[in-house]
JSON list of C-alpha atoms in Angstrom, two decimals:
[
{"chain": "A", "resi": 127, "resn": "MET", "atom": "CA", "xyz": [0.00, 0.00, 0.00]},
{"chain": "A", "resi": 128, "resn": "SER", "atom": "CA", "xyz": [1.41, 3.39, -0.95]},
{"chain": "A", "resi": 129, "resn": "ALA", "atom": "CA", "xyz": [1.54, 6.44, 1.28]},
{"chain": "A", "resi": 130, "resn": "PRO", "atom": "CA", "xyz": [-1.18, 9.11, 1.18]},
{"chain": "A", "resi": 131, "resn": "VAL", "atom": "CA", "xyz": [-0.87, 11.42, -1.81]},
{"chain": "A", "resi": 132, "resn": "THR", "atom": "CA", "xyz": [-1.62, 15.14, -1.79]},
{"chain": "A", "resi": 133, "resn": "VAL", "atom": "CA", "xyz": [-2.21, 16.99, -5.05]},
{"chain": "A", "resi": 134, "resn": "SER", "atom": "CA", "xyz": [-1.57, 20.73, -5.07]},
{"chain": "A", "resi": 135, "resn": "VAL", "atom": "CA", "xyz": [-3.15, 22.68, -7.93]},
{"chain": "A", "resi": 136, "resn": "THR", "atom": "CA", "xyz": [-2.84, 26.39, -8.65]},
{"chain": "A", "resi": 137, "resn": "ARG", "atom": "CA", "xyz": [-5.54, 27.87, -10.87]},
{"chain": "A", "resi": 138, "resn": "HIS", "atom": "CA", "xyz": [-6.12, 31.33, -12.31]},
{"chain": "A", "resi": 139, "resn": "VAL", "atom": "CA", "xyz": [-9.67, 32.66, -11.93]},
{"chain": "A", "resi": 140, "resn": "ASP", "atom": "CA", "xyz": [-11.15, 36.03, -12.81]},
{"chain": "A", "resi": 141, "resn": "PRO", "atom": "CA", "xyz": [-11.73, 37.75, -9.41]},
{"chain": "A", "resi": 142, "resn": "SER", "atom": "CA", "xyz": [-15.19, 38.88, -10.59]},
{"chain": "A", "resi": 143, "resn": "ARG", "atom": "CA", "xyz": [-16.24, 35.19, -10.74]},
{"chain": "A", "resi": 144, "resn": "THR", "atom": "CA", "xyz": [-15.67, 34.43, -7.05]},
{"chain": "A", "resi": 145, "resn": "THR", "atom": "CA", "xyz": [-19.26, 33.32, -6.41]},
{"chain": "A", "resi": 146, "resn": "GLU", "atom": "CA", "xyz": [-19.24, 30.85, -9.29]},
{"chain": "A", "resi": 147, "resn": "MET", "atom": "CA", "xyz": [-15.81, 29.59, -8.26]},
{"chain": "A", "resi": 148, "resn": "LEU", "atom": "CA", "xyz": [-16.95, 28.93, -4.69]},
{"chain": "A", "resi": 149, "resn": "ALA", "atom": "CA", "xyz": [-19.92, 26.91, -5.97]},
{"chain": "A", "resi": 150, "resn": "TRP", "atom": "CA", "xyz": [-17.62, 25.00, -8.32]},
{"chain": "A", "resi": 151, "resn": "VAL", "atom": "CA", "xyz": [-15.20, 24.26, -5.46]},
{"chain": "A", "resi": 152, "resn": "GLN", "atom": "CA", "xyz": [-18.04, 22.97, -3.26]},
{"chain": "A", "resi": 153, "resn": "ALA", "atom": "CA", "xyz": [-19.30, 20.74, -6.07]},
{"chain": "A", "resi": 154, "resn": "GLY", "atom": "CA", "xyz": [-15.84, 19.24, -6.61]},
{"chain": "A", "resi": 155, "resn": "THR", "atom": "CA", "xyz": [-15.40, 18.50, -2.91]},
{"chain": "A", "resi": 156, "resn": "SER", "atom": "CA", "xyz": [-18.86, 16.93, -2.70]},
{"chain": "A", "resi": 157, "resn": "LEU", "atom": "CA", "xyz": [-18.05, 14.65, -5.64]},
{"chain": "A", "resi": 158, "resn": "ALA", "atom": "CA", "xyz": [-14.60, 13.64, -4.33]},
{"chain": "A", "resi": 159, "resn": "GLU", "atom": "CA", "xyz": [-16.01, 12.83, -0.86]},
{"chain": "A", "resi": 160, "resn": "ARG", "atom": "CA", "xyz": [-17.93, 9.92, -2.39]},
{"chain": "A", "resi": 161, "resn": "PHE", "atom": "CA", "xyz": [-14.74, 8.15, -3.52]},
{"chain": "A", "resi": 162, "resn": "ASP", "atom": "CA", "xyz": [-13.00, 5.55, -1.38]},
{"chain": "A", "resi": 163, "resn": "GLY", "atom": "CA", "xyz": [-9.70, 6.77, -0.04]},
{"chain": "A", "resi": 164, "resn": "PHE", "atom": "CA", "xyz": [-10.63, 10.47, -0.07]},
{"chain": "A", "resi": 165, "resn": "LEU", "atom": "CA", "xyz": [-8.99, 12.09, 2.97]},
{"chain": "A", "resi": 166, "resn": "GLY", "atom": "CA", "xyz": [-9.96, 15.71, 2.49]},
{"chain": "A", "resi": 167, "resn": "SER", "atom": "CA", "xyz": [-9.46, 18.87, 0.49]},
{"chain": "A", "resi": 168, "resn": "GLY", "atom": "CA", "xyz": [-9.00, 22.57, 0.96]},
{"chain": "A", "resi": 169, "resn": "TRP", "atom": "CA", "xyz": [-9.04, 25.76, -1.06]},
{"chain": "A", "resi": 170, "resn": "VAL", "atom": "CA", "xyz": [-7.13, 28.93, -0.30]},
{"chain": "A", "resi": 171, "resn": "ARG", "atom": "CA", "xyz": [-6.05, 32.12, -1.98]},
{"chain": "A", "resi": 172, "resn": "PRO", "atom": "CA", "xyz": [-3.56, 34.81, -0.95]},
{"chain": "A", "resi": 173, "resn": "SER", "atom": "CA", "xyz": [-6.15, 37.61, -0.73]},
{"chain": "A", "resi": 174, "resn": "ALA", "atom": "CA", "xyz": [-9.80, 38.38, -1.44]},
{"chain": "A", "resi": 175, "resn": "ASP", "atom": "CA", "xyz": [-9.02, 39.95, -4.81]},
{"chain": "A", "resi": 176, "resn": "SER", "atom": "CA", "xyz": [-6.39, 37.42, -5.89]},
{"chain": "A", "resi": 177, "resn": "SER", "atom": "CA", "xyz": [-6.77, 35.64, -9.20]},
{"chain": "A", "resi": 178, "resn": "GLU", "atom": "CA", "xyz": [-4.66, 32.73, -7.95]},
{"chain": "A", "resi": 179, "resn": "TRP", "atom": "CA", "xyz": [-6.55, 29.91, -6.22]},
{"chain": "A", "resi": 180, "resn": "HIS", "atom": "CA", "xyz": [-4.72, 27.04, -4.58]},
{"chain": "A", "resi": 181, "resn": "MET", "atom": "CA", "xyz": [-6.32, 23.64, -4.06]},
{"chain": "A", "resi": 182, "resn": "LEU", "atom": "CA", "xyz": [-5.11, 20.68, -2.07]},
{"chain": "A", "resi": 183, "resn": "TYR", "atom": "CA", "xyz": [-6.80, 17.33, -2.14]},
{"chain": "A", "resi": 184, "resn": "ARG", "atom": "CA", "xyz": [-5.60, 14.16, -0.51]},
{"chain": "A", "resi": 185, "resn": "PHE", "atom": "CA", "xyz": [-6.22, 10.47, -1.09]},
{"chain": "A", "resi": 186, "resn": "ALA", "atom": "CA", "xyz": [-5.11, 7.48, 0.94]},
{"chain": "A", "resi": 187, "resn": "ASP", "atom": "CA", "xyz": [-2.97, 6.03, -1.85]},
{"chain": "A", "resi": 188, "resn": "ASN", "atom": "CA", "xyz": [-2.08, 6.29, -5.54]},
{"chain": "A", "resi": 189, "resn": "ASP", "atom": "CA", "xyz": [-4.80, 3.84, -6.59]},
{"chain": "A", "resi": 190, "resn": "SER", "atom": "CA", "xyz": [-7.56, 5.83, -4.86]},
{"chain": "A", "resi": 191, "resn": "LEU", "atom": "CA", "xyz": [-6.25, 9.04, -6.40]},
{"chain": "A", "resi": 192, "resn": "ALA", "atom": "CA", "xyz": [-6.09, 7.43, -9.85]},
{"chain": "A", "resi": 193, "resn": "THR", "atom": "CA", "xyz": [-9.71, 6.27, -9.52]},
{"chain": "A", "resi": 194, "resn": "TRP", "atom": "CA", "xyz": [-10.83, 9.83, -8.72]},
{"chain": "A", "resi": 195, "resn": "GLU", "atom": "CA", "xyz": [-8.71, 11.40, -11.45]},
{"chain": "A", "resi": 196, "resn": "ALA", "atom": "CA", "xyz": [-10.04, 8.98, -14.09]},
{"chain": "A", "resi": 197, "resn": "SER", "atom": "CA", "xyz": [-13.66, 9.24, -12.98]},
{"chain": "A", "resi": 198, "resn": "PRO", "atom": "CA", "xyz": [-16.47, 10.63, -15.15]},
{"chain": "A", "resi": 199, "resn": "GLN", "atom": "CA", "xyz": [-17.57, 12.69, -12.14]},
{"chain": "A", "resi": 200, "resn": "ARG", "atom": "CA", "xyz": [-14.26, 14.55, -12.02]},
{"chain": "A", "resi": 201, "resn": "GLU", "atom": "CA", "xyz": [-14.29, 14.97, -15.82]},
{"chain": "A", "resi": 202, "resn": "TRP", "atom": "CA", "xyz": [-17.79, 16.50, -15.64]},
{"chain": "A", "resi": 203, "resn": "TRP", "atom": "CA", "xyz": [-16.71, 18.78, -12.79]},
{"chain": "A", "resi": 204, "resn": "LEU", "atom": "CA", "xyz": [-13.63, 20.06, -14.65]},
{"chain": "A", "resi": 205, "resn": "GLU", "atom": "CA", "xyz": [-15.67, 20.55, -17.83]},
{"chain": "A", "resi": 206, "resn": "ALA", "atom": "CA", "xyz": [-18.14, 22.70, -15.88]},
{"chain": "A", "resi": 207, "resn": "ALA", "atom": "CA", "xyz": [-15.41, 25.32, -15.36]},
{"chain": "A", "resi": 208, "resn": "HIS", "atom": "CA", "xyz": [-13.88, 25.05, -18.84]},
{"chain": "A", "resi": 209, "resn": "GLY", "atom": "CA", "xyz": [-13.11, 28.54, -20.09]},
{"chain": "A", "resi": 210, "resn": "SER", "atom": "CA", "xyz": [-13.46, 30.11, -16.63]},
{"chain": "A", "resi": 211, "resn": "VAL", "atom": "CA", "xyz": [-10.55, 28.47, -14.84]},
{"chain": "A", "resi": 212, "resn": "GLU", "atom": "CA", "xyz": [-7.00, 28.03, -16.07]},
{"chain": "A", "resi": 213, "resn": "GLU", "atom": "CA", "xyz": [-4.72, 25.50, -14.37]},
{"chain": "A", "resi": 214, "resn": "ARG", "atom": "CA", "xyz": [-1.26, 26.98, -13.83]},
{"chain": "A", "resi": 215, "resn": "ARG", "atom": "CA", "xyz": [0.56, 24.36, -11.75]},
{"chain": "A", "resi": 216, "resn": "ARG", "atom": "CA", "xyz": [0.03, 20.82, -10.44]},
{"chain": "A", "resi": 217, "resn": "GLU", "atom": "CA", "xyz": [2.20, 18.90, -8.00]},
{"chain": "A", "resi": 218, "resn": "ARG", "atom": "CA", "xyz": [1.86, 15.55, -6.26]},
{"chain": "A", "resi": 219, "resn": "ARG", "atom": "CA", "xyz": [3.29, 15.14, -2.81]},
{"chain": "A", "resi": 220, "resn": "THR", "atom": "CA", "xyz": [3.47, 12.22, -0.43]},
{"chain": "A", "resi": 221, "resn": "GLY", "atom": "CA", "xyz": [3.63, 12.44, 3.32]},
{"chain": "A", "resi": 222, "resn": "ILE", "atom": "CA", "xyz": [2.04, 14.94, 5.64]},
{"chain": "A", "resi": 223, "resn": "GLU", "atom": "CA", "xyz": [4.11, 17.88, 4.37]},
{"chain": "A", "resi": 224, "resn": "GLY", "atom": "CA", "xyz": [1.72, 18.14, 1.41]},
{"chain": "A", "resi": 225, "resn": "TRP", "atom": "CA", "xyz": [-0.84, 19.83, 3.65]},
{"chain": "A", "resi": 226, "resn": "PHE", "atom": "CA", "xyz": [1.58, 22.39, 5.03]},
{"chain": "A", "resi": 227, "resn": "ASP", "atom": "CA", "xyz": [3.51, 23.67, 2.05]},
{"chain": "A", "resi": 228, "resn": "GLU", "atom": "CA", "xyz": [2.73, 26.88, 0.15]},
{"chain": "A", "resi": 229, "resn": "PRO", "atom": "CA", "xyz": [0.99, 29.21, -0.03]},
{"chain": "A", "resi": 230, "resn": "ALA", "atom": "CA", "xyz": [2.22, 30.74, 3.20]},
{"chain": "A", "resi": 231, "resn": "SER", "atom": "CA", "xyz": [-0.39, 33.51, 3.47]},
{"chain": "A", "resi": 232, "resn": "VAL", "atom": "CA", "xyz": [-3.94, 32.38, 2.88]},
{"chain": "A", "resi": 233, "resn": "GLU", "atom": "CA", "xyz": [-7.58, 33.18, 3.32]},
{"chain": "A", "resi": 234, "resn": "ALA", "atom": "CA", "xyz": [-9.80, 30.16, 3.83]},
{"chain": "A", "resi": 235, "resn": "LEU", "atom": "CA", "xyz": [-12.63, 30.13, 1.32]},
{"chain": "A", "resi": 236, "resn": "SER", "atom": "CA", "xyz": [-14.87, 27.42, 2.65]},
{"chain": "A", "resi": 237, "resn": "ALA", "atom": "CA", "xyz": [-15.57, 26.20, 6.11]},
{"chain": "A", "resi": 238, "resn": "ALA", "atom": "CA", "xyz": [-15.16, 22.58, 7.06]},
{"chain": "A", "resi": 239, "resn": "PRO", "atom": "CA", "xyz": [-18.23, 20.49, 6.34]},
{"chain": "A", "resi": 240, "resn": "VAL", "atom": "CA", "xyz": [-20.82, 20.71, 9.07]},
{"chain": "A", "resi": 241, "resn": "ALA", "atom": "CA", "xyz": [-20.88, 17.59, 11.23]},
{"chain": "A", "resi": 242, "resn": "PRO", "atom": "CA", "xyz": [-24.12, 15.63, 11.12]},
{"chain": "A", "resi": 243, "resn": "PRO", "atom": "CA", "xyz": [-26.44, 16.02, 14.12]},
{"chain": "A", "resi": 244, "resn": "ARG", "atom": "CA", "xyz": [-25.29, 13.93, 17.08]},
{"chain": "A", "resi": 245, "resn": "TRP", "atom": "CA", "xyz": [-28.46, 11.84, 17.04]},
{"chain": "A", "resi": 246, "resn": "LYS", "atom": "CA", "xyz": [-27.75, 10.79, 13.44]},
{"chain": "A", "resi": 247, "resn": "GLN", "atom": "CA", "xyz": [-24.18, 9.91, 14.39]},
{"chain": "A", "resi": 248, "resn": "MET", "atom": "CA", "xyz": [-25.55, 7.85, 17.28]},
{"chain": "A", "resi": 249, "resn": "VAL", "atom": "CA", "xyz": [-27.94, 5.96, 14.98]},
{"chain": "A", "resi": 250, "resn": "VAL", "atom": "CA", "xyz": [-25.14, 5.05, 12.56]},
{"chain": "A", "resi": 251, "resn": "ILE", "atom": "CA", "xyz": [-22.87, 3.93, 15.42]},
{"chain": "A", "resi": 252, "resn": "PHE", "atom": "CA", "xyz": [-25.72, 1.83, 16.80]},
{"chain": "A", "resi": 253, "resn": "MET", "atom": "CA", "xyz": [-26.33, 0.27, 13.37]},
{"chain": "A", "resi": 254, "resn": "VAL", "atom": "CA", "xyz": [-22.72, -0.93, 13.36]},
{"chain": "A", "resi": 255, "resn": "PHE", "atom": "CA", "xyz": [-22.23, -1.62, 17.05]},
{"chain": "A", "resi": 256, "resn": "LEU", "atom": "CA", "xyz": [-25.28, -3.81, 17.71]},
{"chain": "A", "resi": 257, "resn": "PRO", "atom": "CA", "xyz": [-24.67, -6.50, 15.07]},
{"chain": "A", "resi": 258, "resn": "LEU", "atom": "CA", "xyz": [-20.91, -6.47, 15.65]},
{"chain": "A", "resi": 259, "resn": "SER", "atom": "CA", "xyz": [-21.41, -6.72, 19.41]},
{"chain": "A", "resi": 260, "resn": "LEU", "atom": "CA", "xyz": [-23.91, -9.57, 19.04]},
{"chain": "A", "resi": 261, "resn": "LEU", "atom": "CA", "xyz": [-21.55, -11.45, 16.74]},
{"chain": "A", "resi": 262, "resn": "ALA", "atom": "CA", "xyz": [-18.50, -10.87, 18.95]},
{"chain": "A", "resi": 263, "resn": "ASN", "atom": "CA", "xyz": [-20.34, -11.95, 22.09]},
{"chain": "A", "resi": 264, "resn": "PHE", "atom": "CA", "xyz": [-21.78, -15.01, 20.35]},
{"chain": "A", "resi": 265, "resn": "ILE", "atom": "CA", "xyz": [-18.31, -16.09, 19.21]},
{"chain": "A", "resi": 266, "resn": "ALA", "atom": "CA", "xyz": [-16.83, -15.31, 22.63]},
{"chain": "A", "resi": 267, "resn": "SER", "atom": "CA", "xyz": [-19.51, -17.38, 24.38]},
{"chain": "A", "resi": 268, "resn": "ARG", "atom": "CA", "xyz": [-18.61, -20.35, 22.17]},
{"chain": "A", "resi": 269, "resn": "THR", "atom": "CA", "xyz": [-14.82, -19.98, 22.37]},
{"chain": "A", "resi": 270, "resn": "ILE", "atom": "CA", "xyz": [-13.87, -18.25, 25.61]},
{"chain": "A", "resi": 271, "resn": "GLY", "atom": "CA", "xyz": [-17.13, -18.53, 27.54]},
{"chain": "A", "resi": 272, "resn": "GLY", "atom": "CA", "xyz": [-15.35, -20.05, 30.52]},
{"chain": "A", "resi": 273, "resn": "TRP", "atom": "CA", "xyz": [-13.01, -17.10, 30.97]},
{"chain": "A", "resi": 274, "resn": "PRO", "atom": "CA", "xyz": [-13.60, -14.65, 33.81]},
{"chain": "A", "resi": 275, "resn": "LEU", "atom": "CA", "xyz": [-15.68, -11.60, 32.88]},
{"chain": "A", "resi": 276, "resn": "VAL", "atom": "CA", "xyz": [-12.94, -8.94, 32.83]},
{"chain": "A", "resi": 277, "resn": "PRO", "atom": "CA", "xyz": [-10.43, -10.75, 30.55]},
{"chain": "A", "resi": 278, "resn": "ARG", "atom": "CA", "xyz": [-13.28, -11.84, 28.26]},
{"chain": "A", "resi": 279, "resn": "VAL", "atom": "CA", "xyz": [-14.61, -8.27, 27.94]},
{"chain": "A", "resi": 280, "resn": "VAL", "atom": "CA", "xyz": [-11.09, -6.88, 27.45]},
{"chain": "A", "resi": 281, "resn": "LEU", "atom": "CA", "xyz": [-10.44, -9.32, 24.60]},
{"chain": "A", "resi": 282, "resn": "VAL", "atom": "CA", "xyz": [-13.80, -8.72, 22.92]},
{"chain": "A", "resi": 283, "resn": "THR", "atom": "CA", "xyz": [-13.39, -4.94, 23.25]},
{"chain": "A", "resi": 284, "resn": "SER", "atom": "CA", "xyz": [-9.79, -5.11, 21.97]},
{"chain": "A", "resi": 285, "resn": "VAL", "atom": "CA", "xyz": [-11.01, -6.89, 18.84]},
{"chain": "A", "resi": 286, "resn": "MET", "atom": "CA", "xyz": [-14.16, -4.80, 18.31]},
{"chain": "A", "resi": 287, "resn": "THR", "atom": "CA", "xyz": [-12.61, -1.33, 18.77]},
{"chain": "A", "resi": 288, "resn": "PRO", "atom": "CA", "xyz": [-10.23, -1.43, 15.78]},
{"chain": "A", "resi": 289, "resn": "LEU", "atom": "CA", "xyz": [-12.86, -3.18, 13.65]},
{"chain": "A", "resi": 290, "resn": "MET", "atom": "CA", "xyz": [-15.38, -0.45, 14.50]},
{"chain": "A", "resi": 291, "resn": "THR", "atom": "CA", "xyz": [-12.90, 2.40, 14.07]},
{"chain": "A", "resi": 292, "resn": "TYR", "atom": "CA", "xyz": [-11.08, 1.38, 10.90]},
{"chain": "A", "resi": 293, "resn": "VAL", "atom": "CA", "xyz": [-13.44, -0.94, 9.05]},
{"chain": "A", "resi": 294, "resn": "PHE", "atom": "CA", "xyz": [-17.14, -0.89, 9.85]},
{"chain": "A", "resi": 295, "resn": "LEU", "atom": "CA", "xyz": [-17.82, 2.72, 10.92]},
{"chain": "A", "resi": 296, "resn": "PRO", "atom": "CA", "xyz": [-16.03, 4.28, 7.92]},
{"chain": "A", "resi": 297, "resn": "TRP", "atom": "CA", "xyz": [-17.81, 1.83, 5.63]},
{"chain": "A", "resi": 298, "resn": "MET", "atom": "CA", "xyz": [-21.24, 2.56, 7.14]},
{"chain": "A", "resi": 299, "resn": "THR", "atom": "CA", "xyz": [-20.58, 6.32, 7.26]},
{"chain": "A", "resi": 300, "resn": "ARG", "atom": "CA", "xyz": [-19.86, 6.34, 3.51]},
{"chain": "A", "resi": 301, "resn": "ARG", "atom": "CA", "xyz": [-22.99, 4.28, 2.83]},
{"chain": "A", "resi": 302, "resn": "MET", "atom": "CA", "xyz": [-25.14, 6.55, 5.01]},
{"chain": "A", "resi": 303, "resn": "SER", "atom": "CA", "xyz": [-23.63, 9.92, 3.96]},
{"chain": "A", "resi": 304, "resn": "TRP", "atom": "CA", "xyz": [-26.78, 10.70, 1.95]},
{"chain": "A", "resi": 305, "resn": "TRP", "atom": "CA", "xyz": [-28.76, 10.59, 5.20]},
{"chain": "A", "resi": 306, "resn": "LEU", "atom": "CA", "xyz": [-26.13, 11.94, 7.61]},
{"chain": "A", "resi": 307, "resn": "HIS", "atom": "CA", "xyz": [-25.61, 15.14, 5.62]},
{"chain": "A", "resi": 308, "resn": "ARG", "atom": "CA", "xyz": [-29.16, 15.69, 4.42]},
{"chain": "A", "resi": 309, "resn": "ARG", "atom": "CA", "xyz": [-30.58, 18.92, 5.74]}
]
C-alpha cells in the first residue's frame, strides 16, 4: 500500500467570478467525498481579490487518487469550469508535508463540512455496534465462555474497537452519507 498522496493545484480565476468559483469548489469536494480513499481537500487564496486559487486534495494512496482522477464525475466537474478556470501548476506530494507547504499567506474560502447532528451519528454507530457486538459476544460465548468476565470483555473490546474504528464505521458512514448530511 502506498503512502497518502496530496495533489496541489494552482488555478487562475477572474476575481469577478468568485461566487461561481466557490460553488464549483463545493461541487468538486462533494463529488470527491464519495470516492473511497478520499482524505480531504482545501481551497485557499492569498487575498480576497487574488486571481490565484490554490487547491489541495488528498487520497489514501495512488490507486484511490487514480480512480478519482479517471472518474467521469471529475471529468464533468472540470468541464463545468472550462473557459473560466486556467490550471497553472500541479504537484503531487506524499507524506504529511503536502498539507503544510505553500501558499504561506492564505484566506480560507470554505468552512469545514458541518458535522451531522449527534443523534444521526448515534444511529449510525448503533447500526454498526449492535450486530458487531452480538456477533463478537456469540463467538466469545462459544470460544472463551469459561473465561472470567474482565479478561473476556477486554479481549472482545480489543477486537471490536479497531474493527469499528477502521473498518465498519467508515464503511457505514460512507454508505449513510446521503442521510447523515441531508438537511
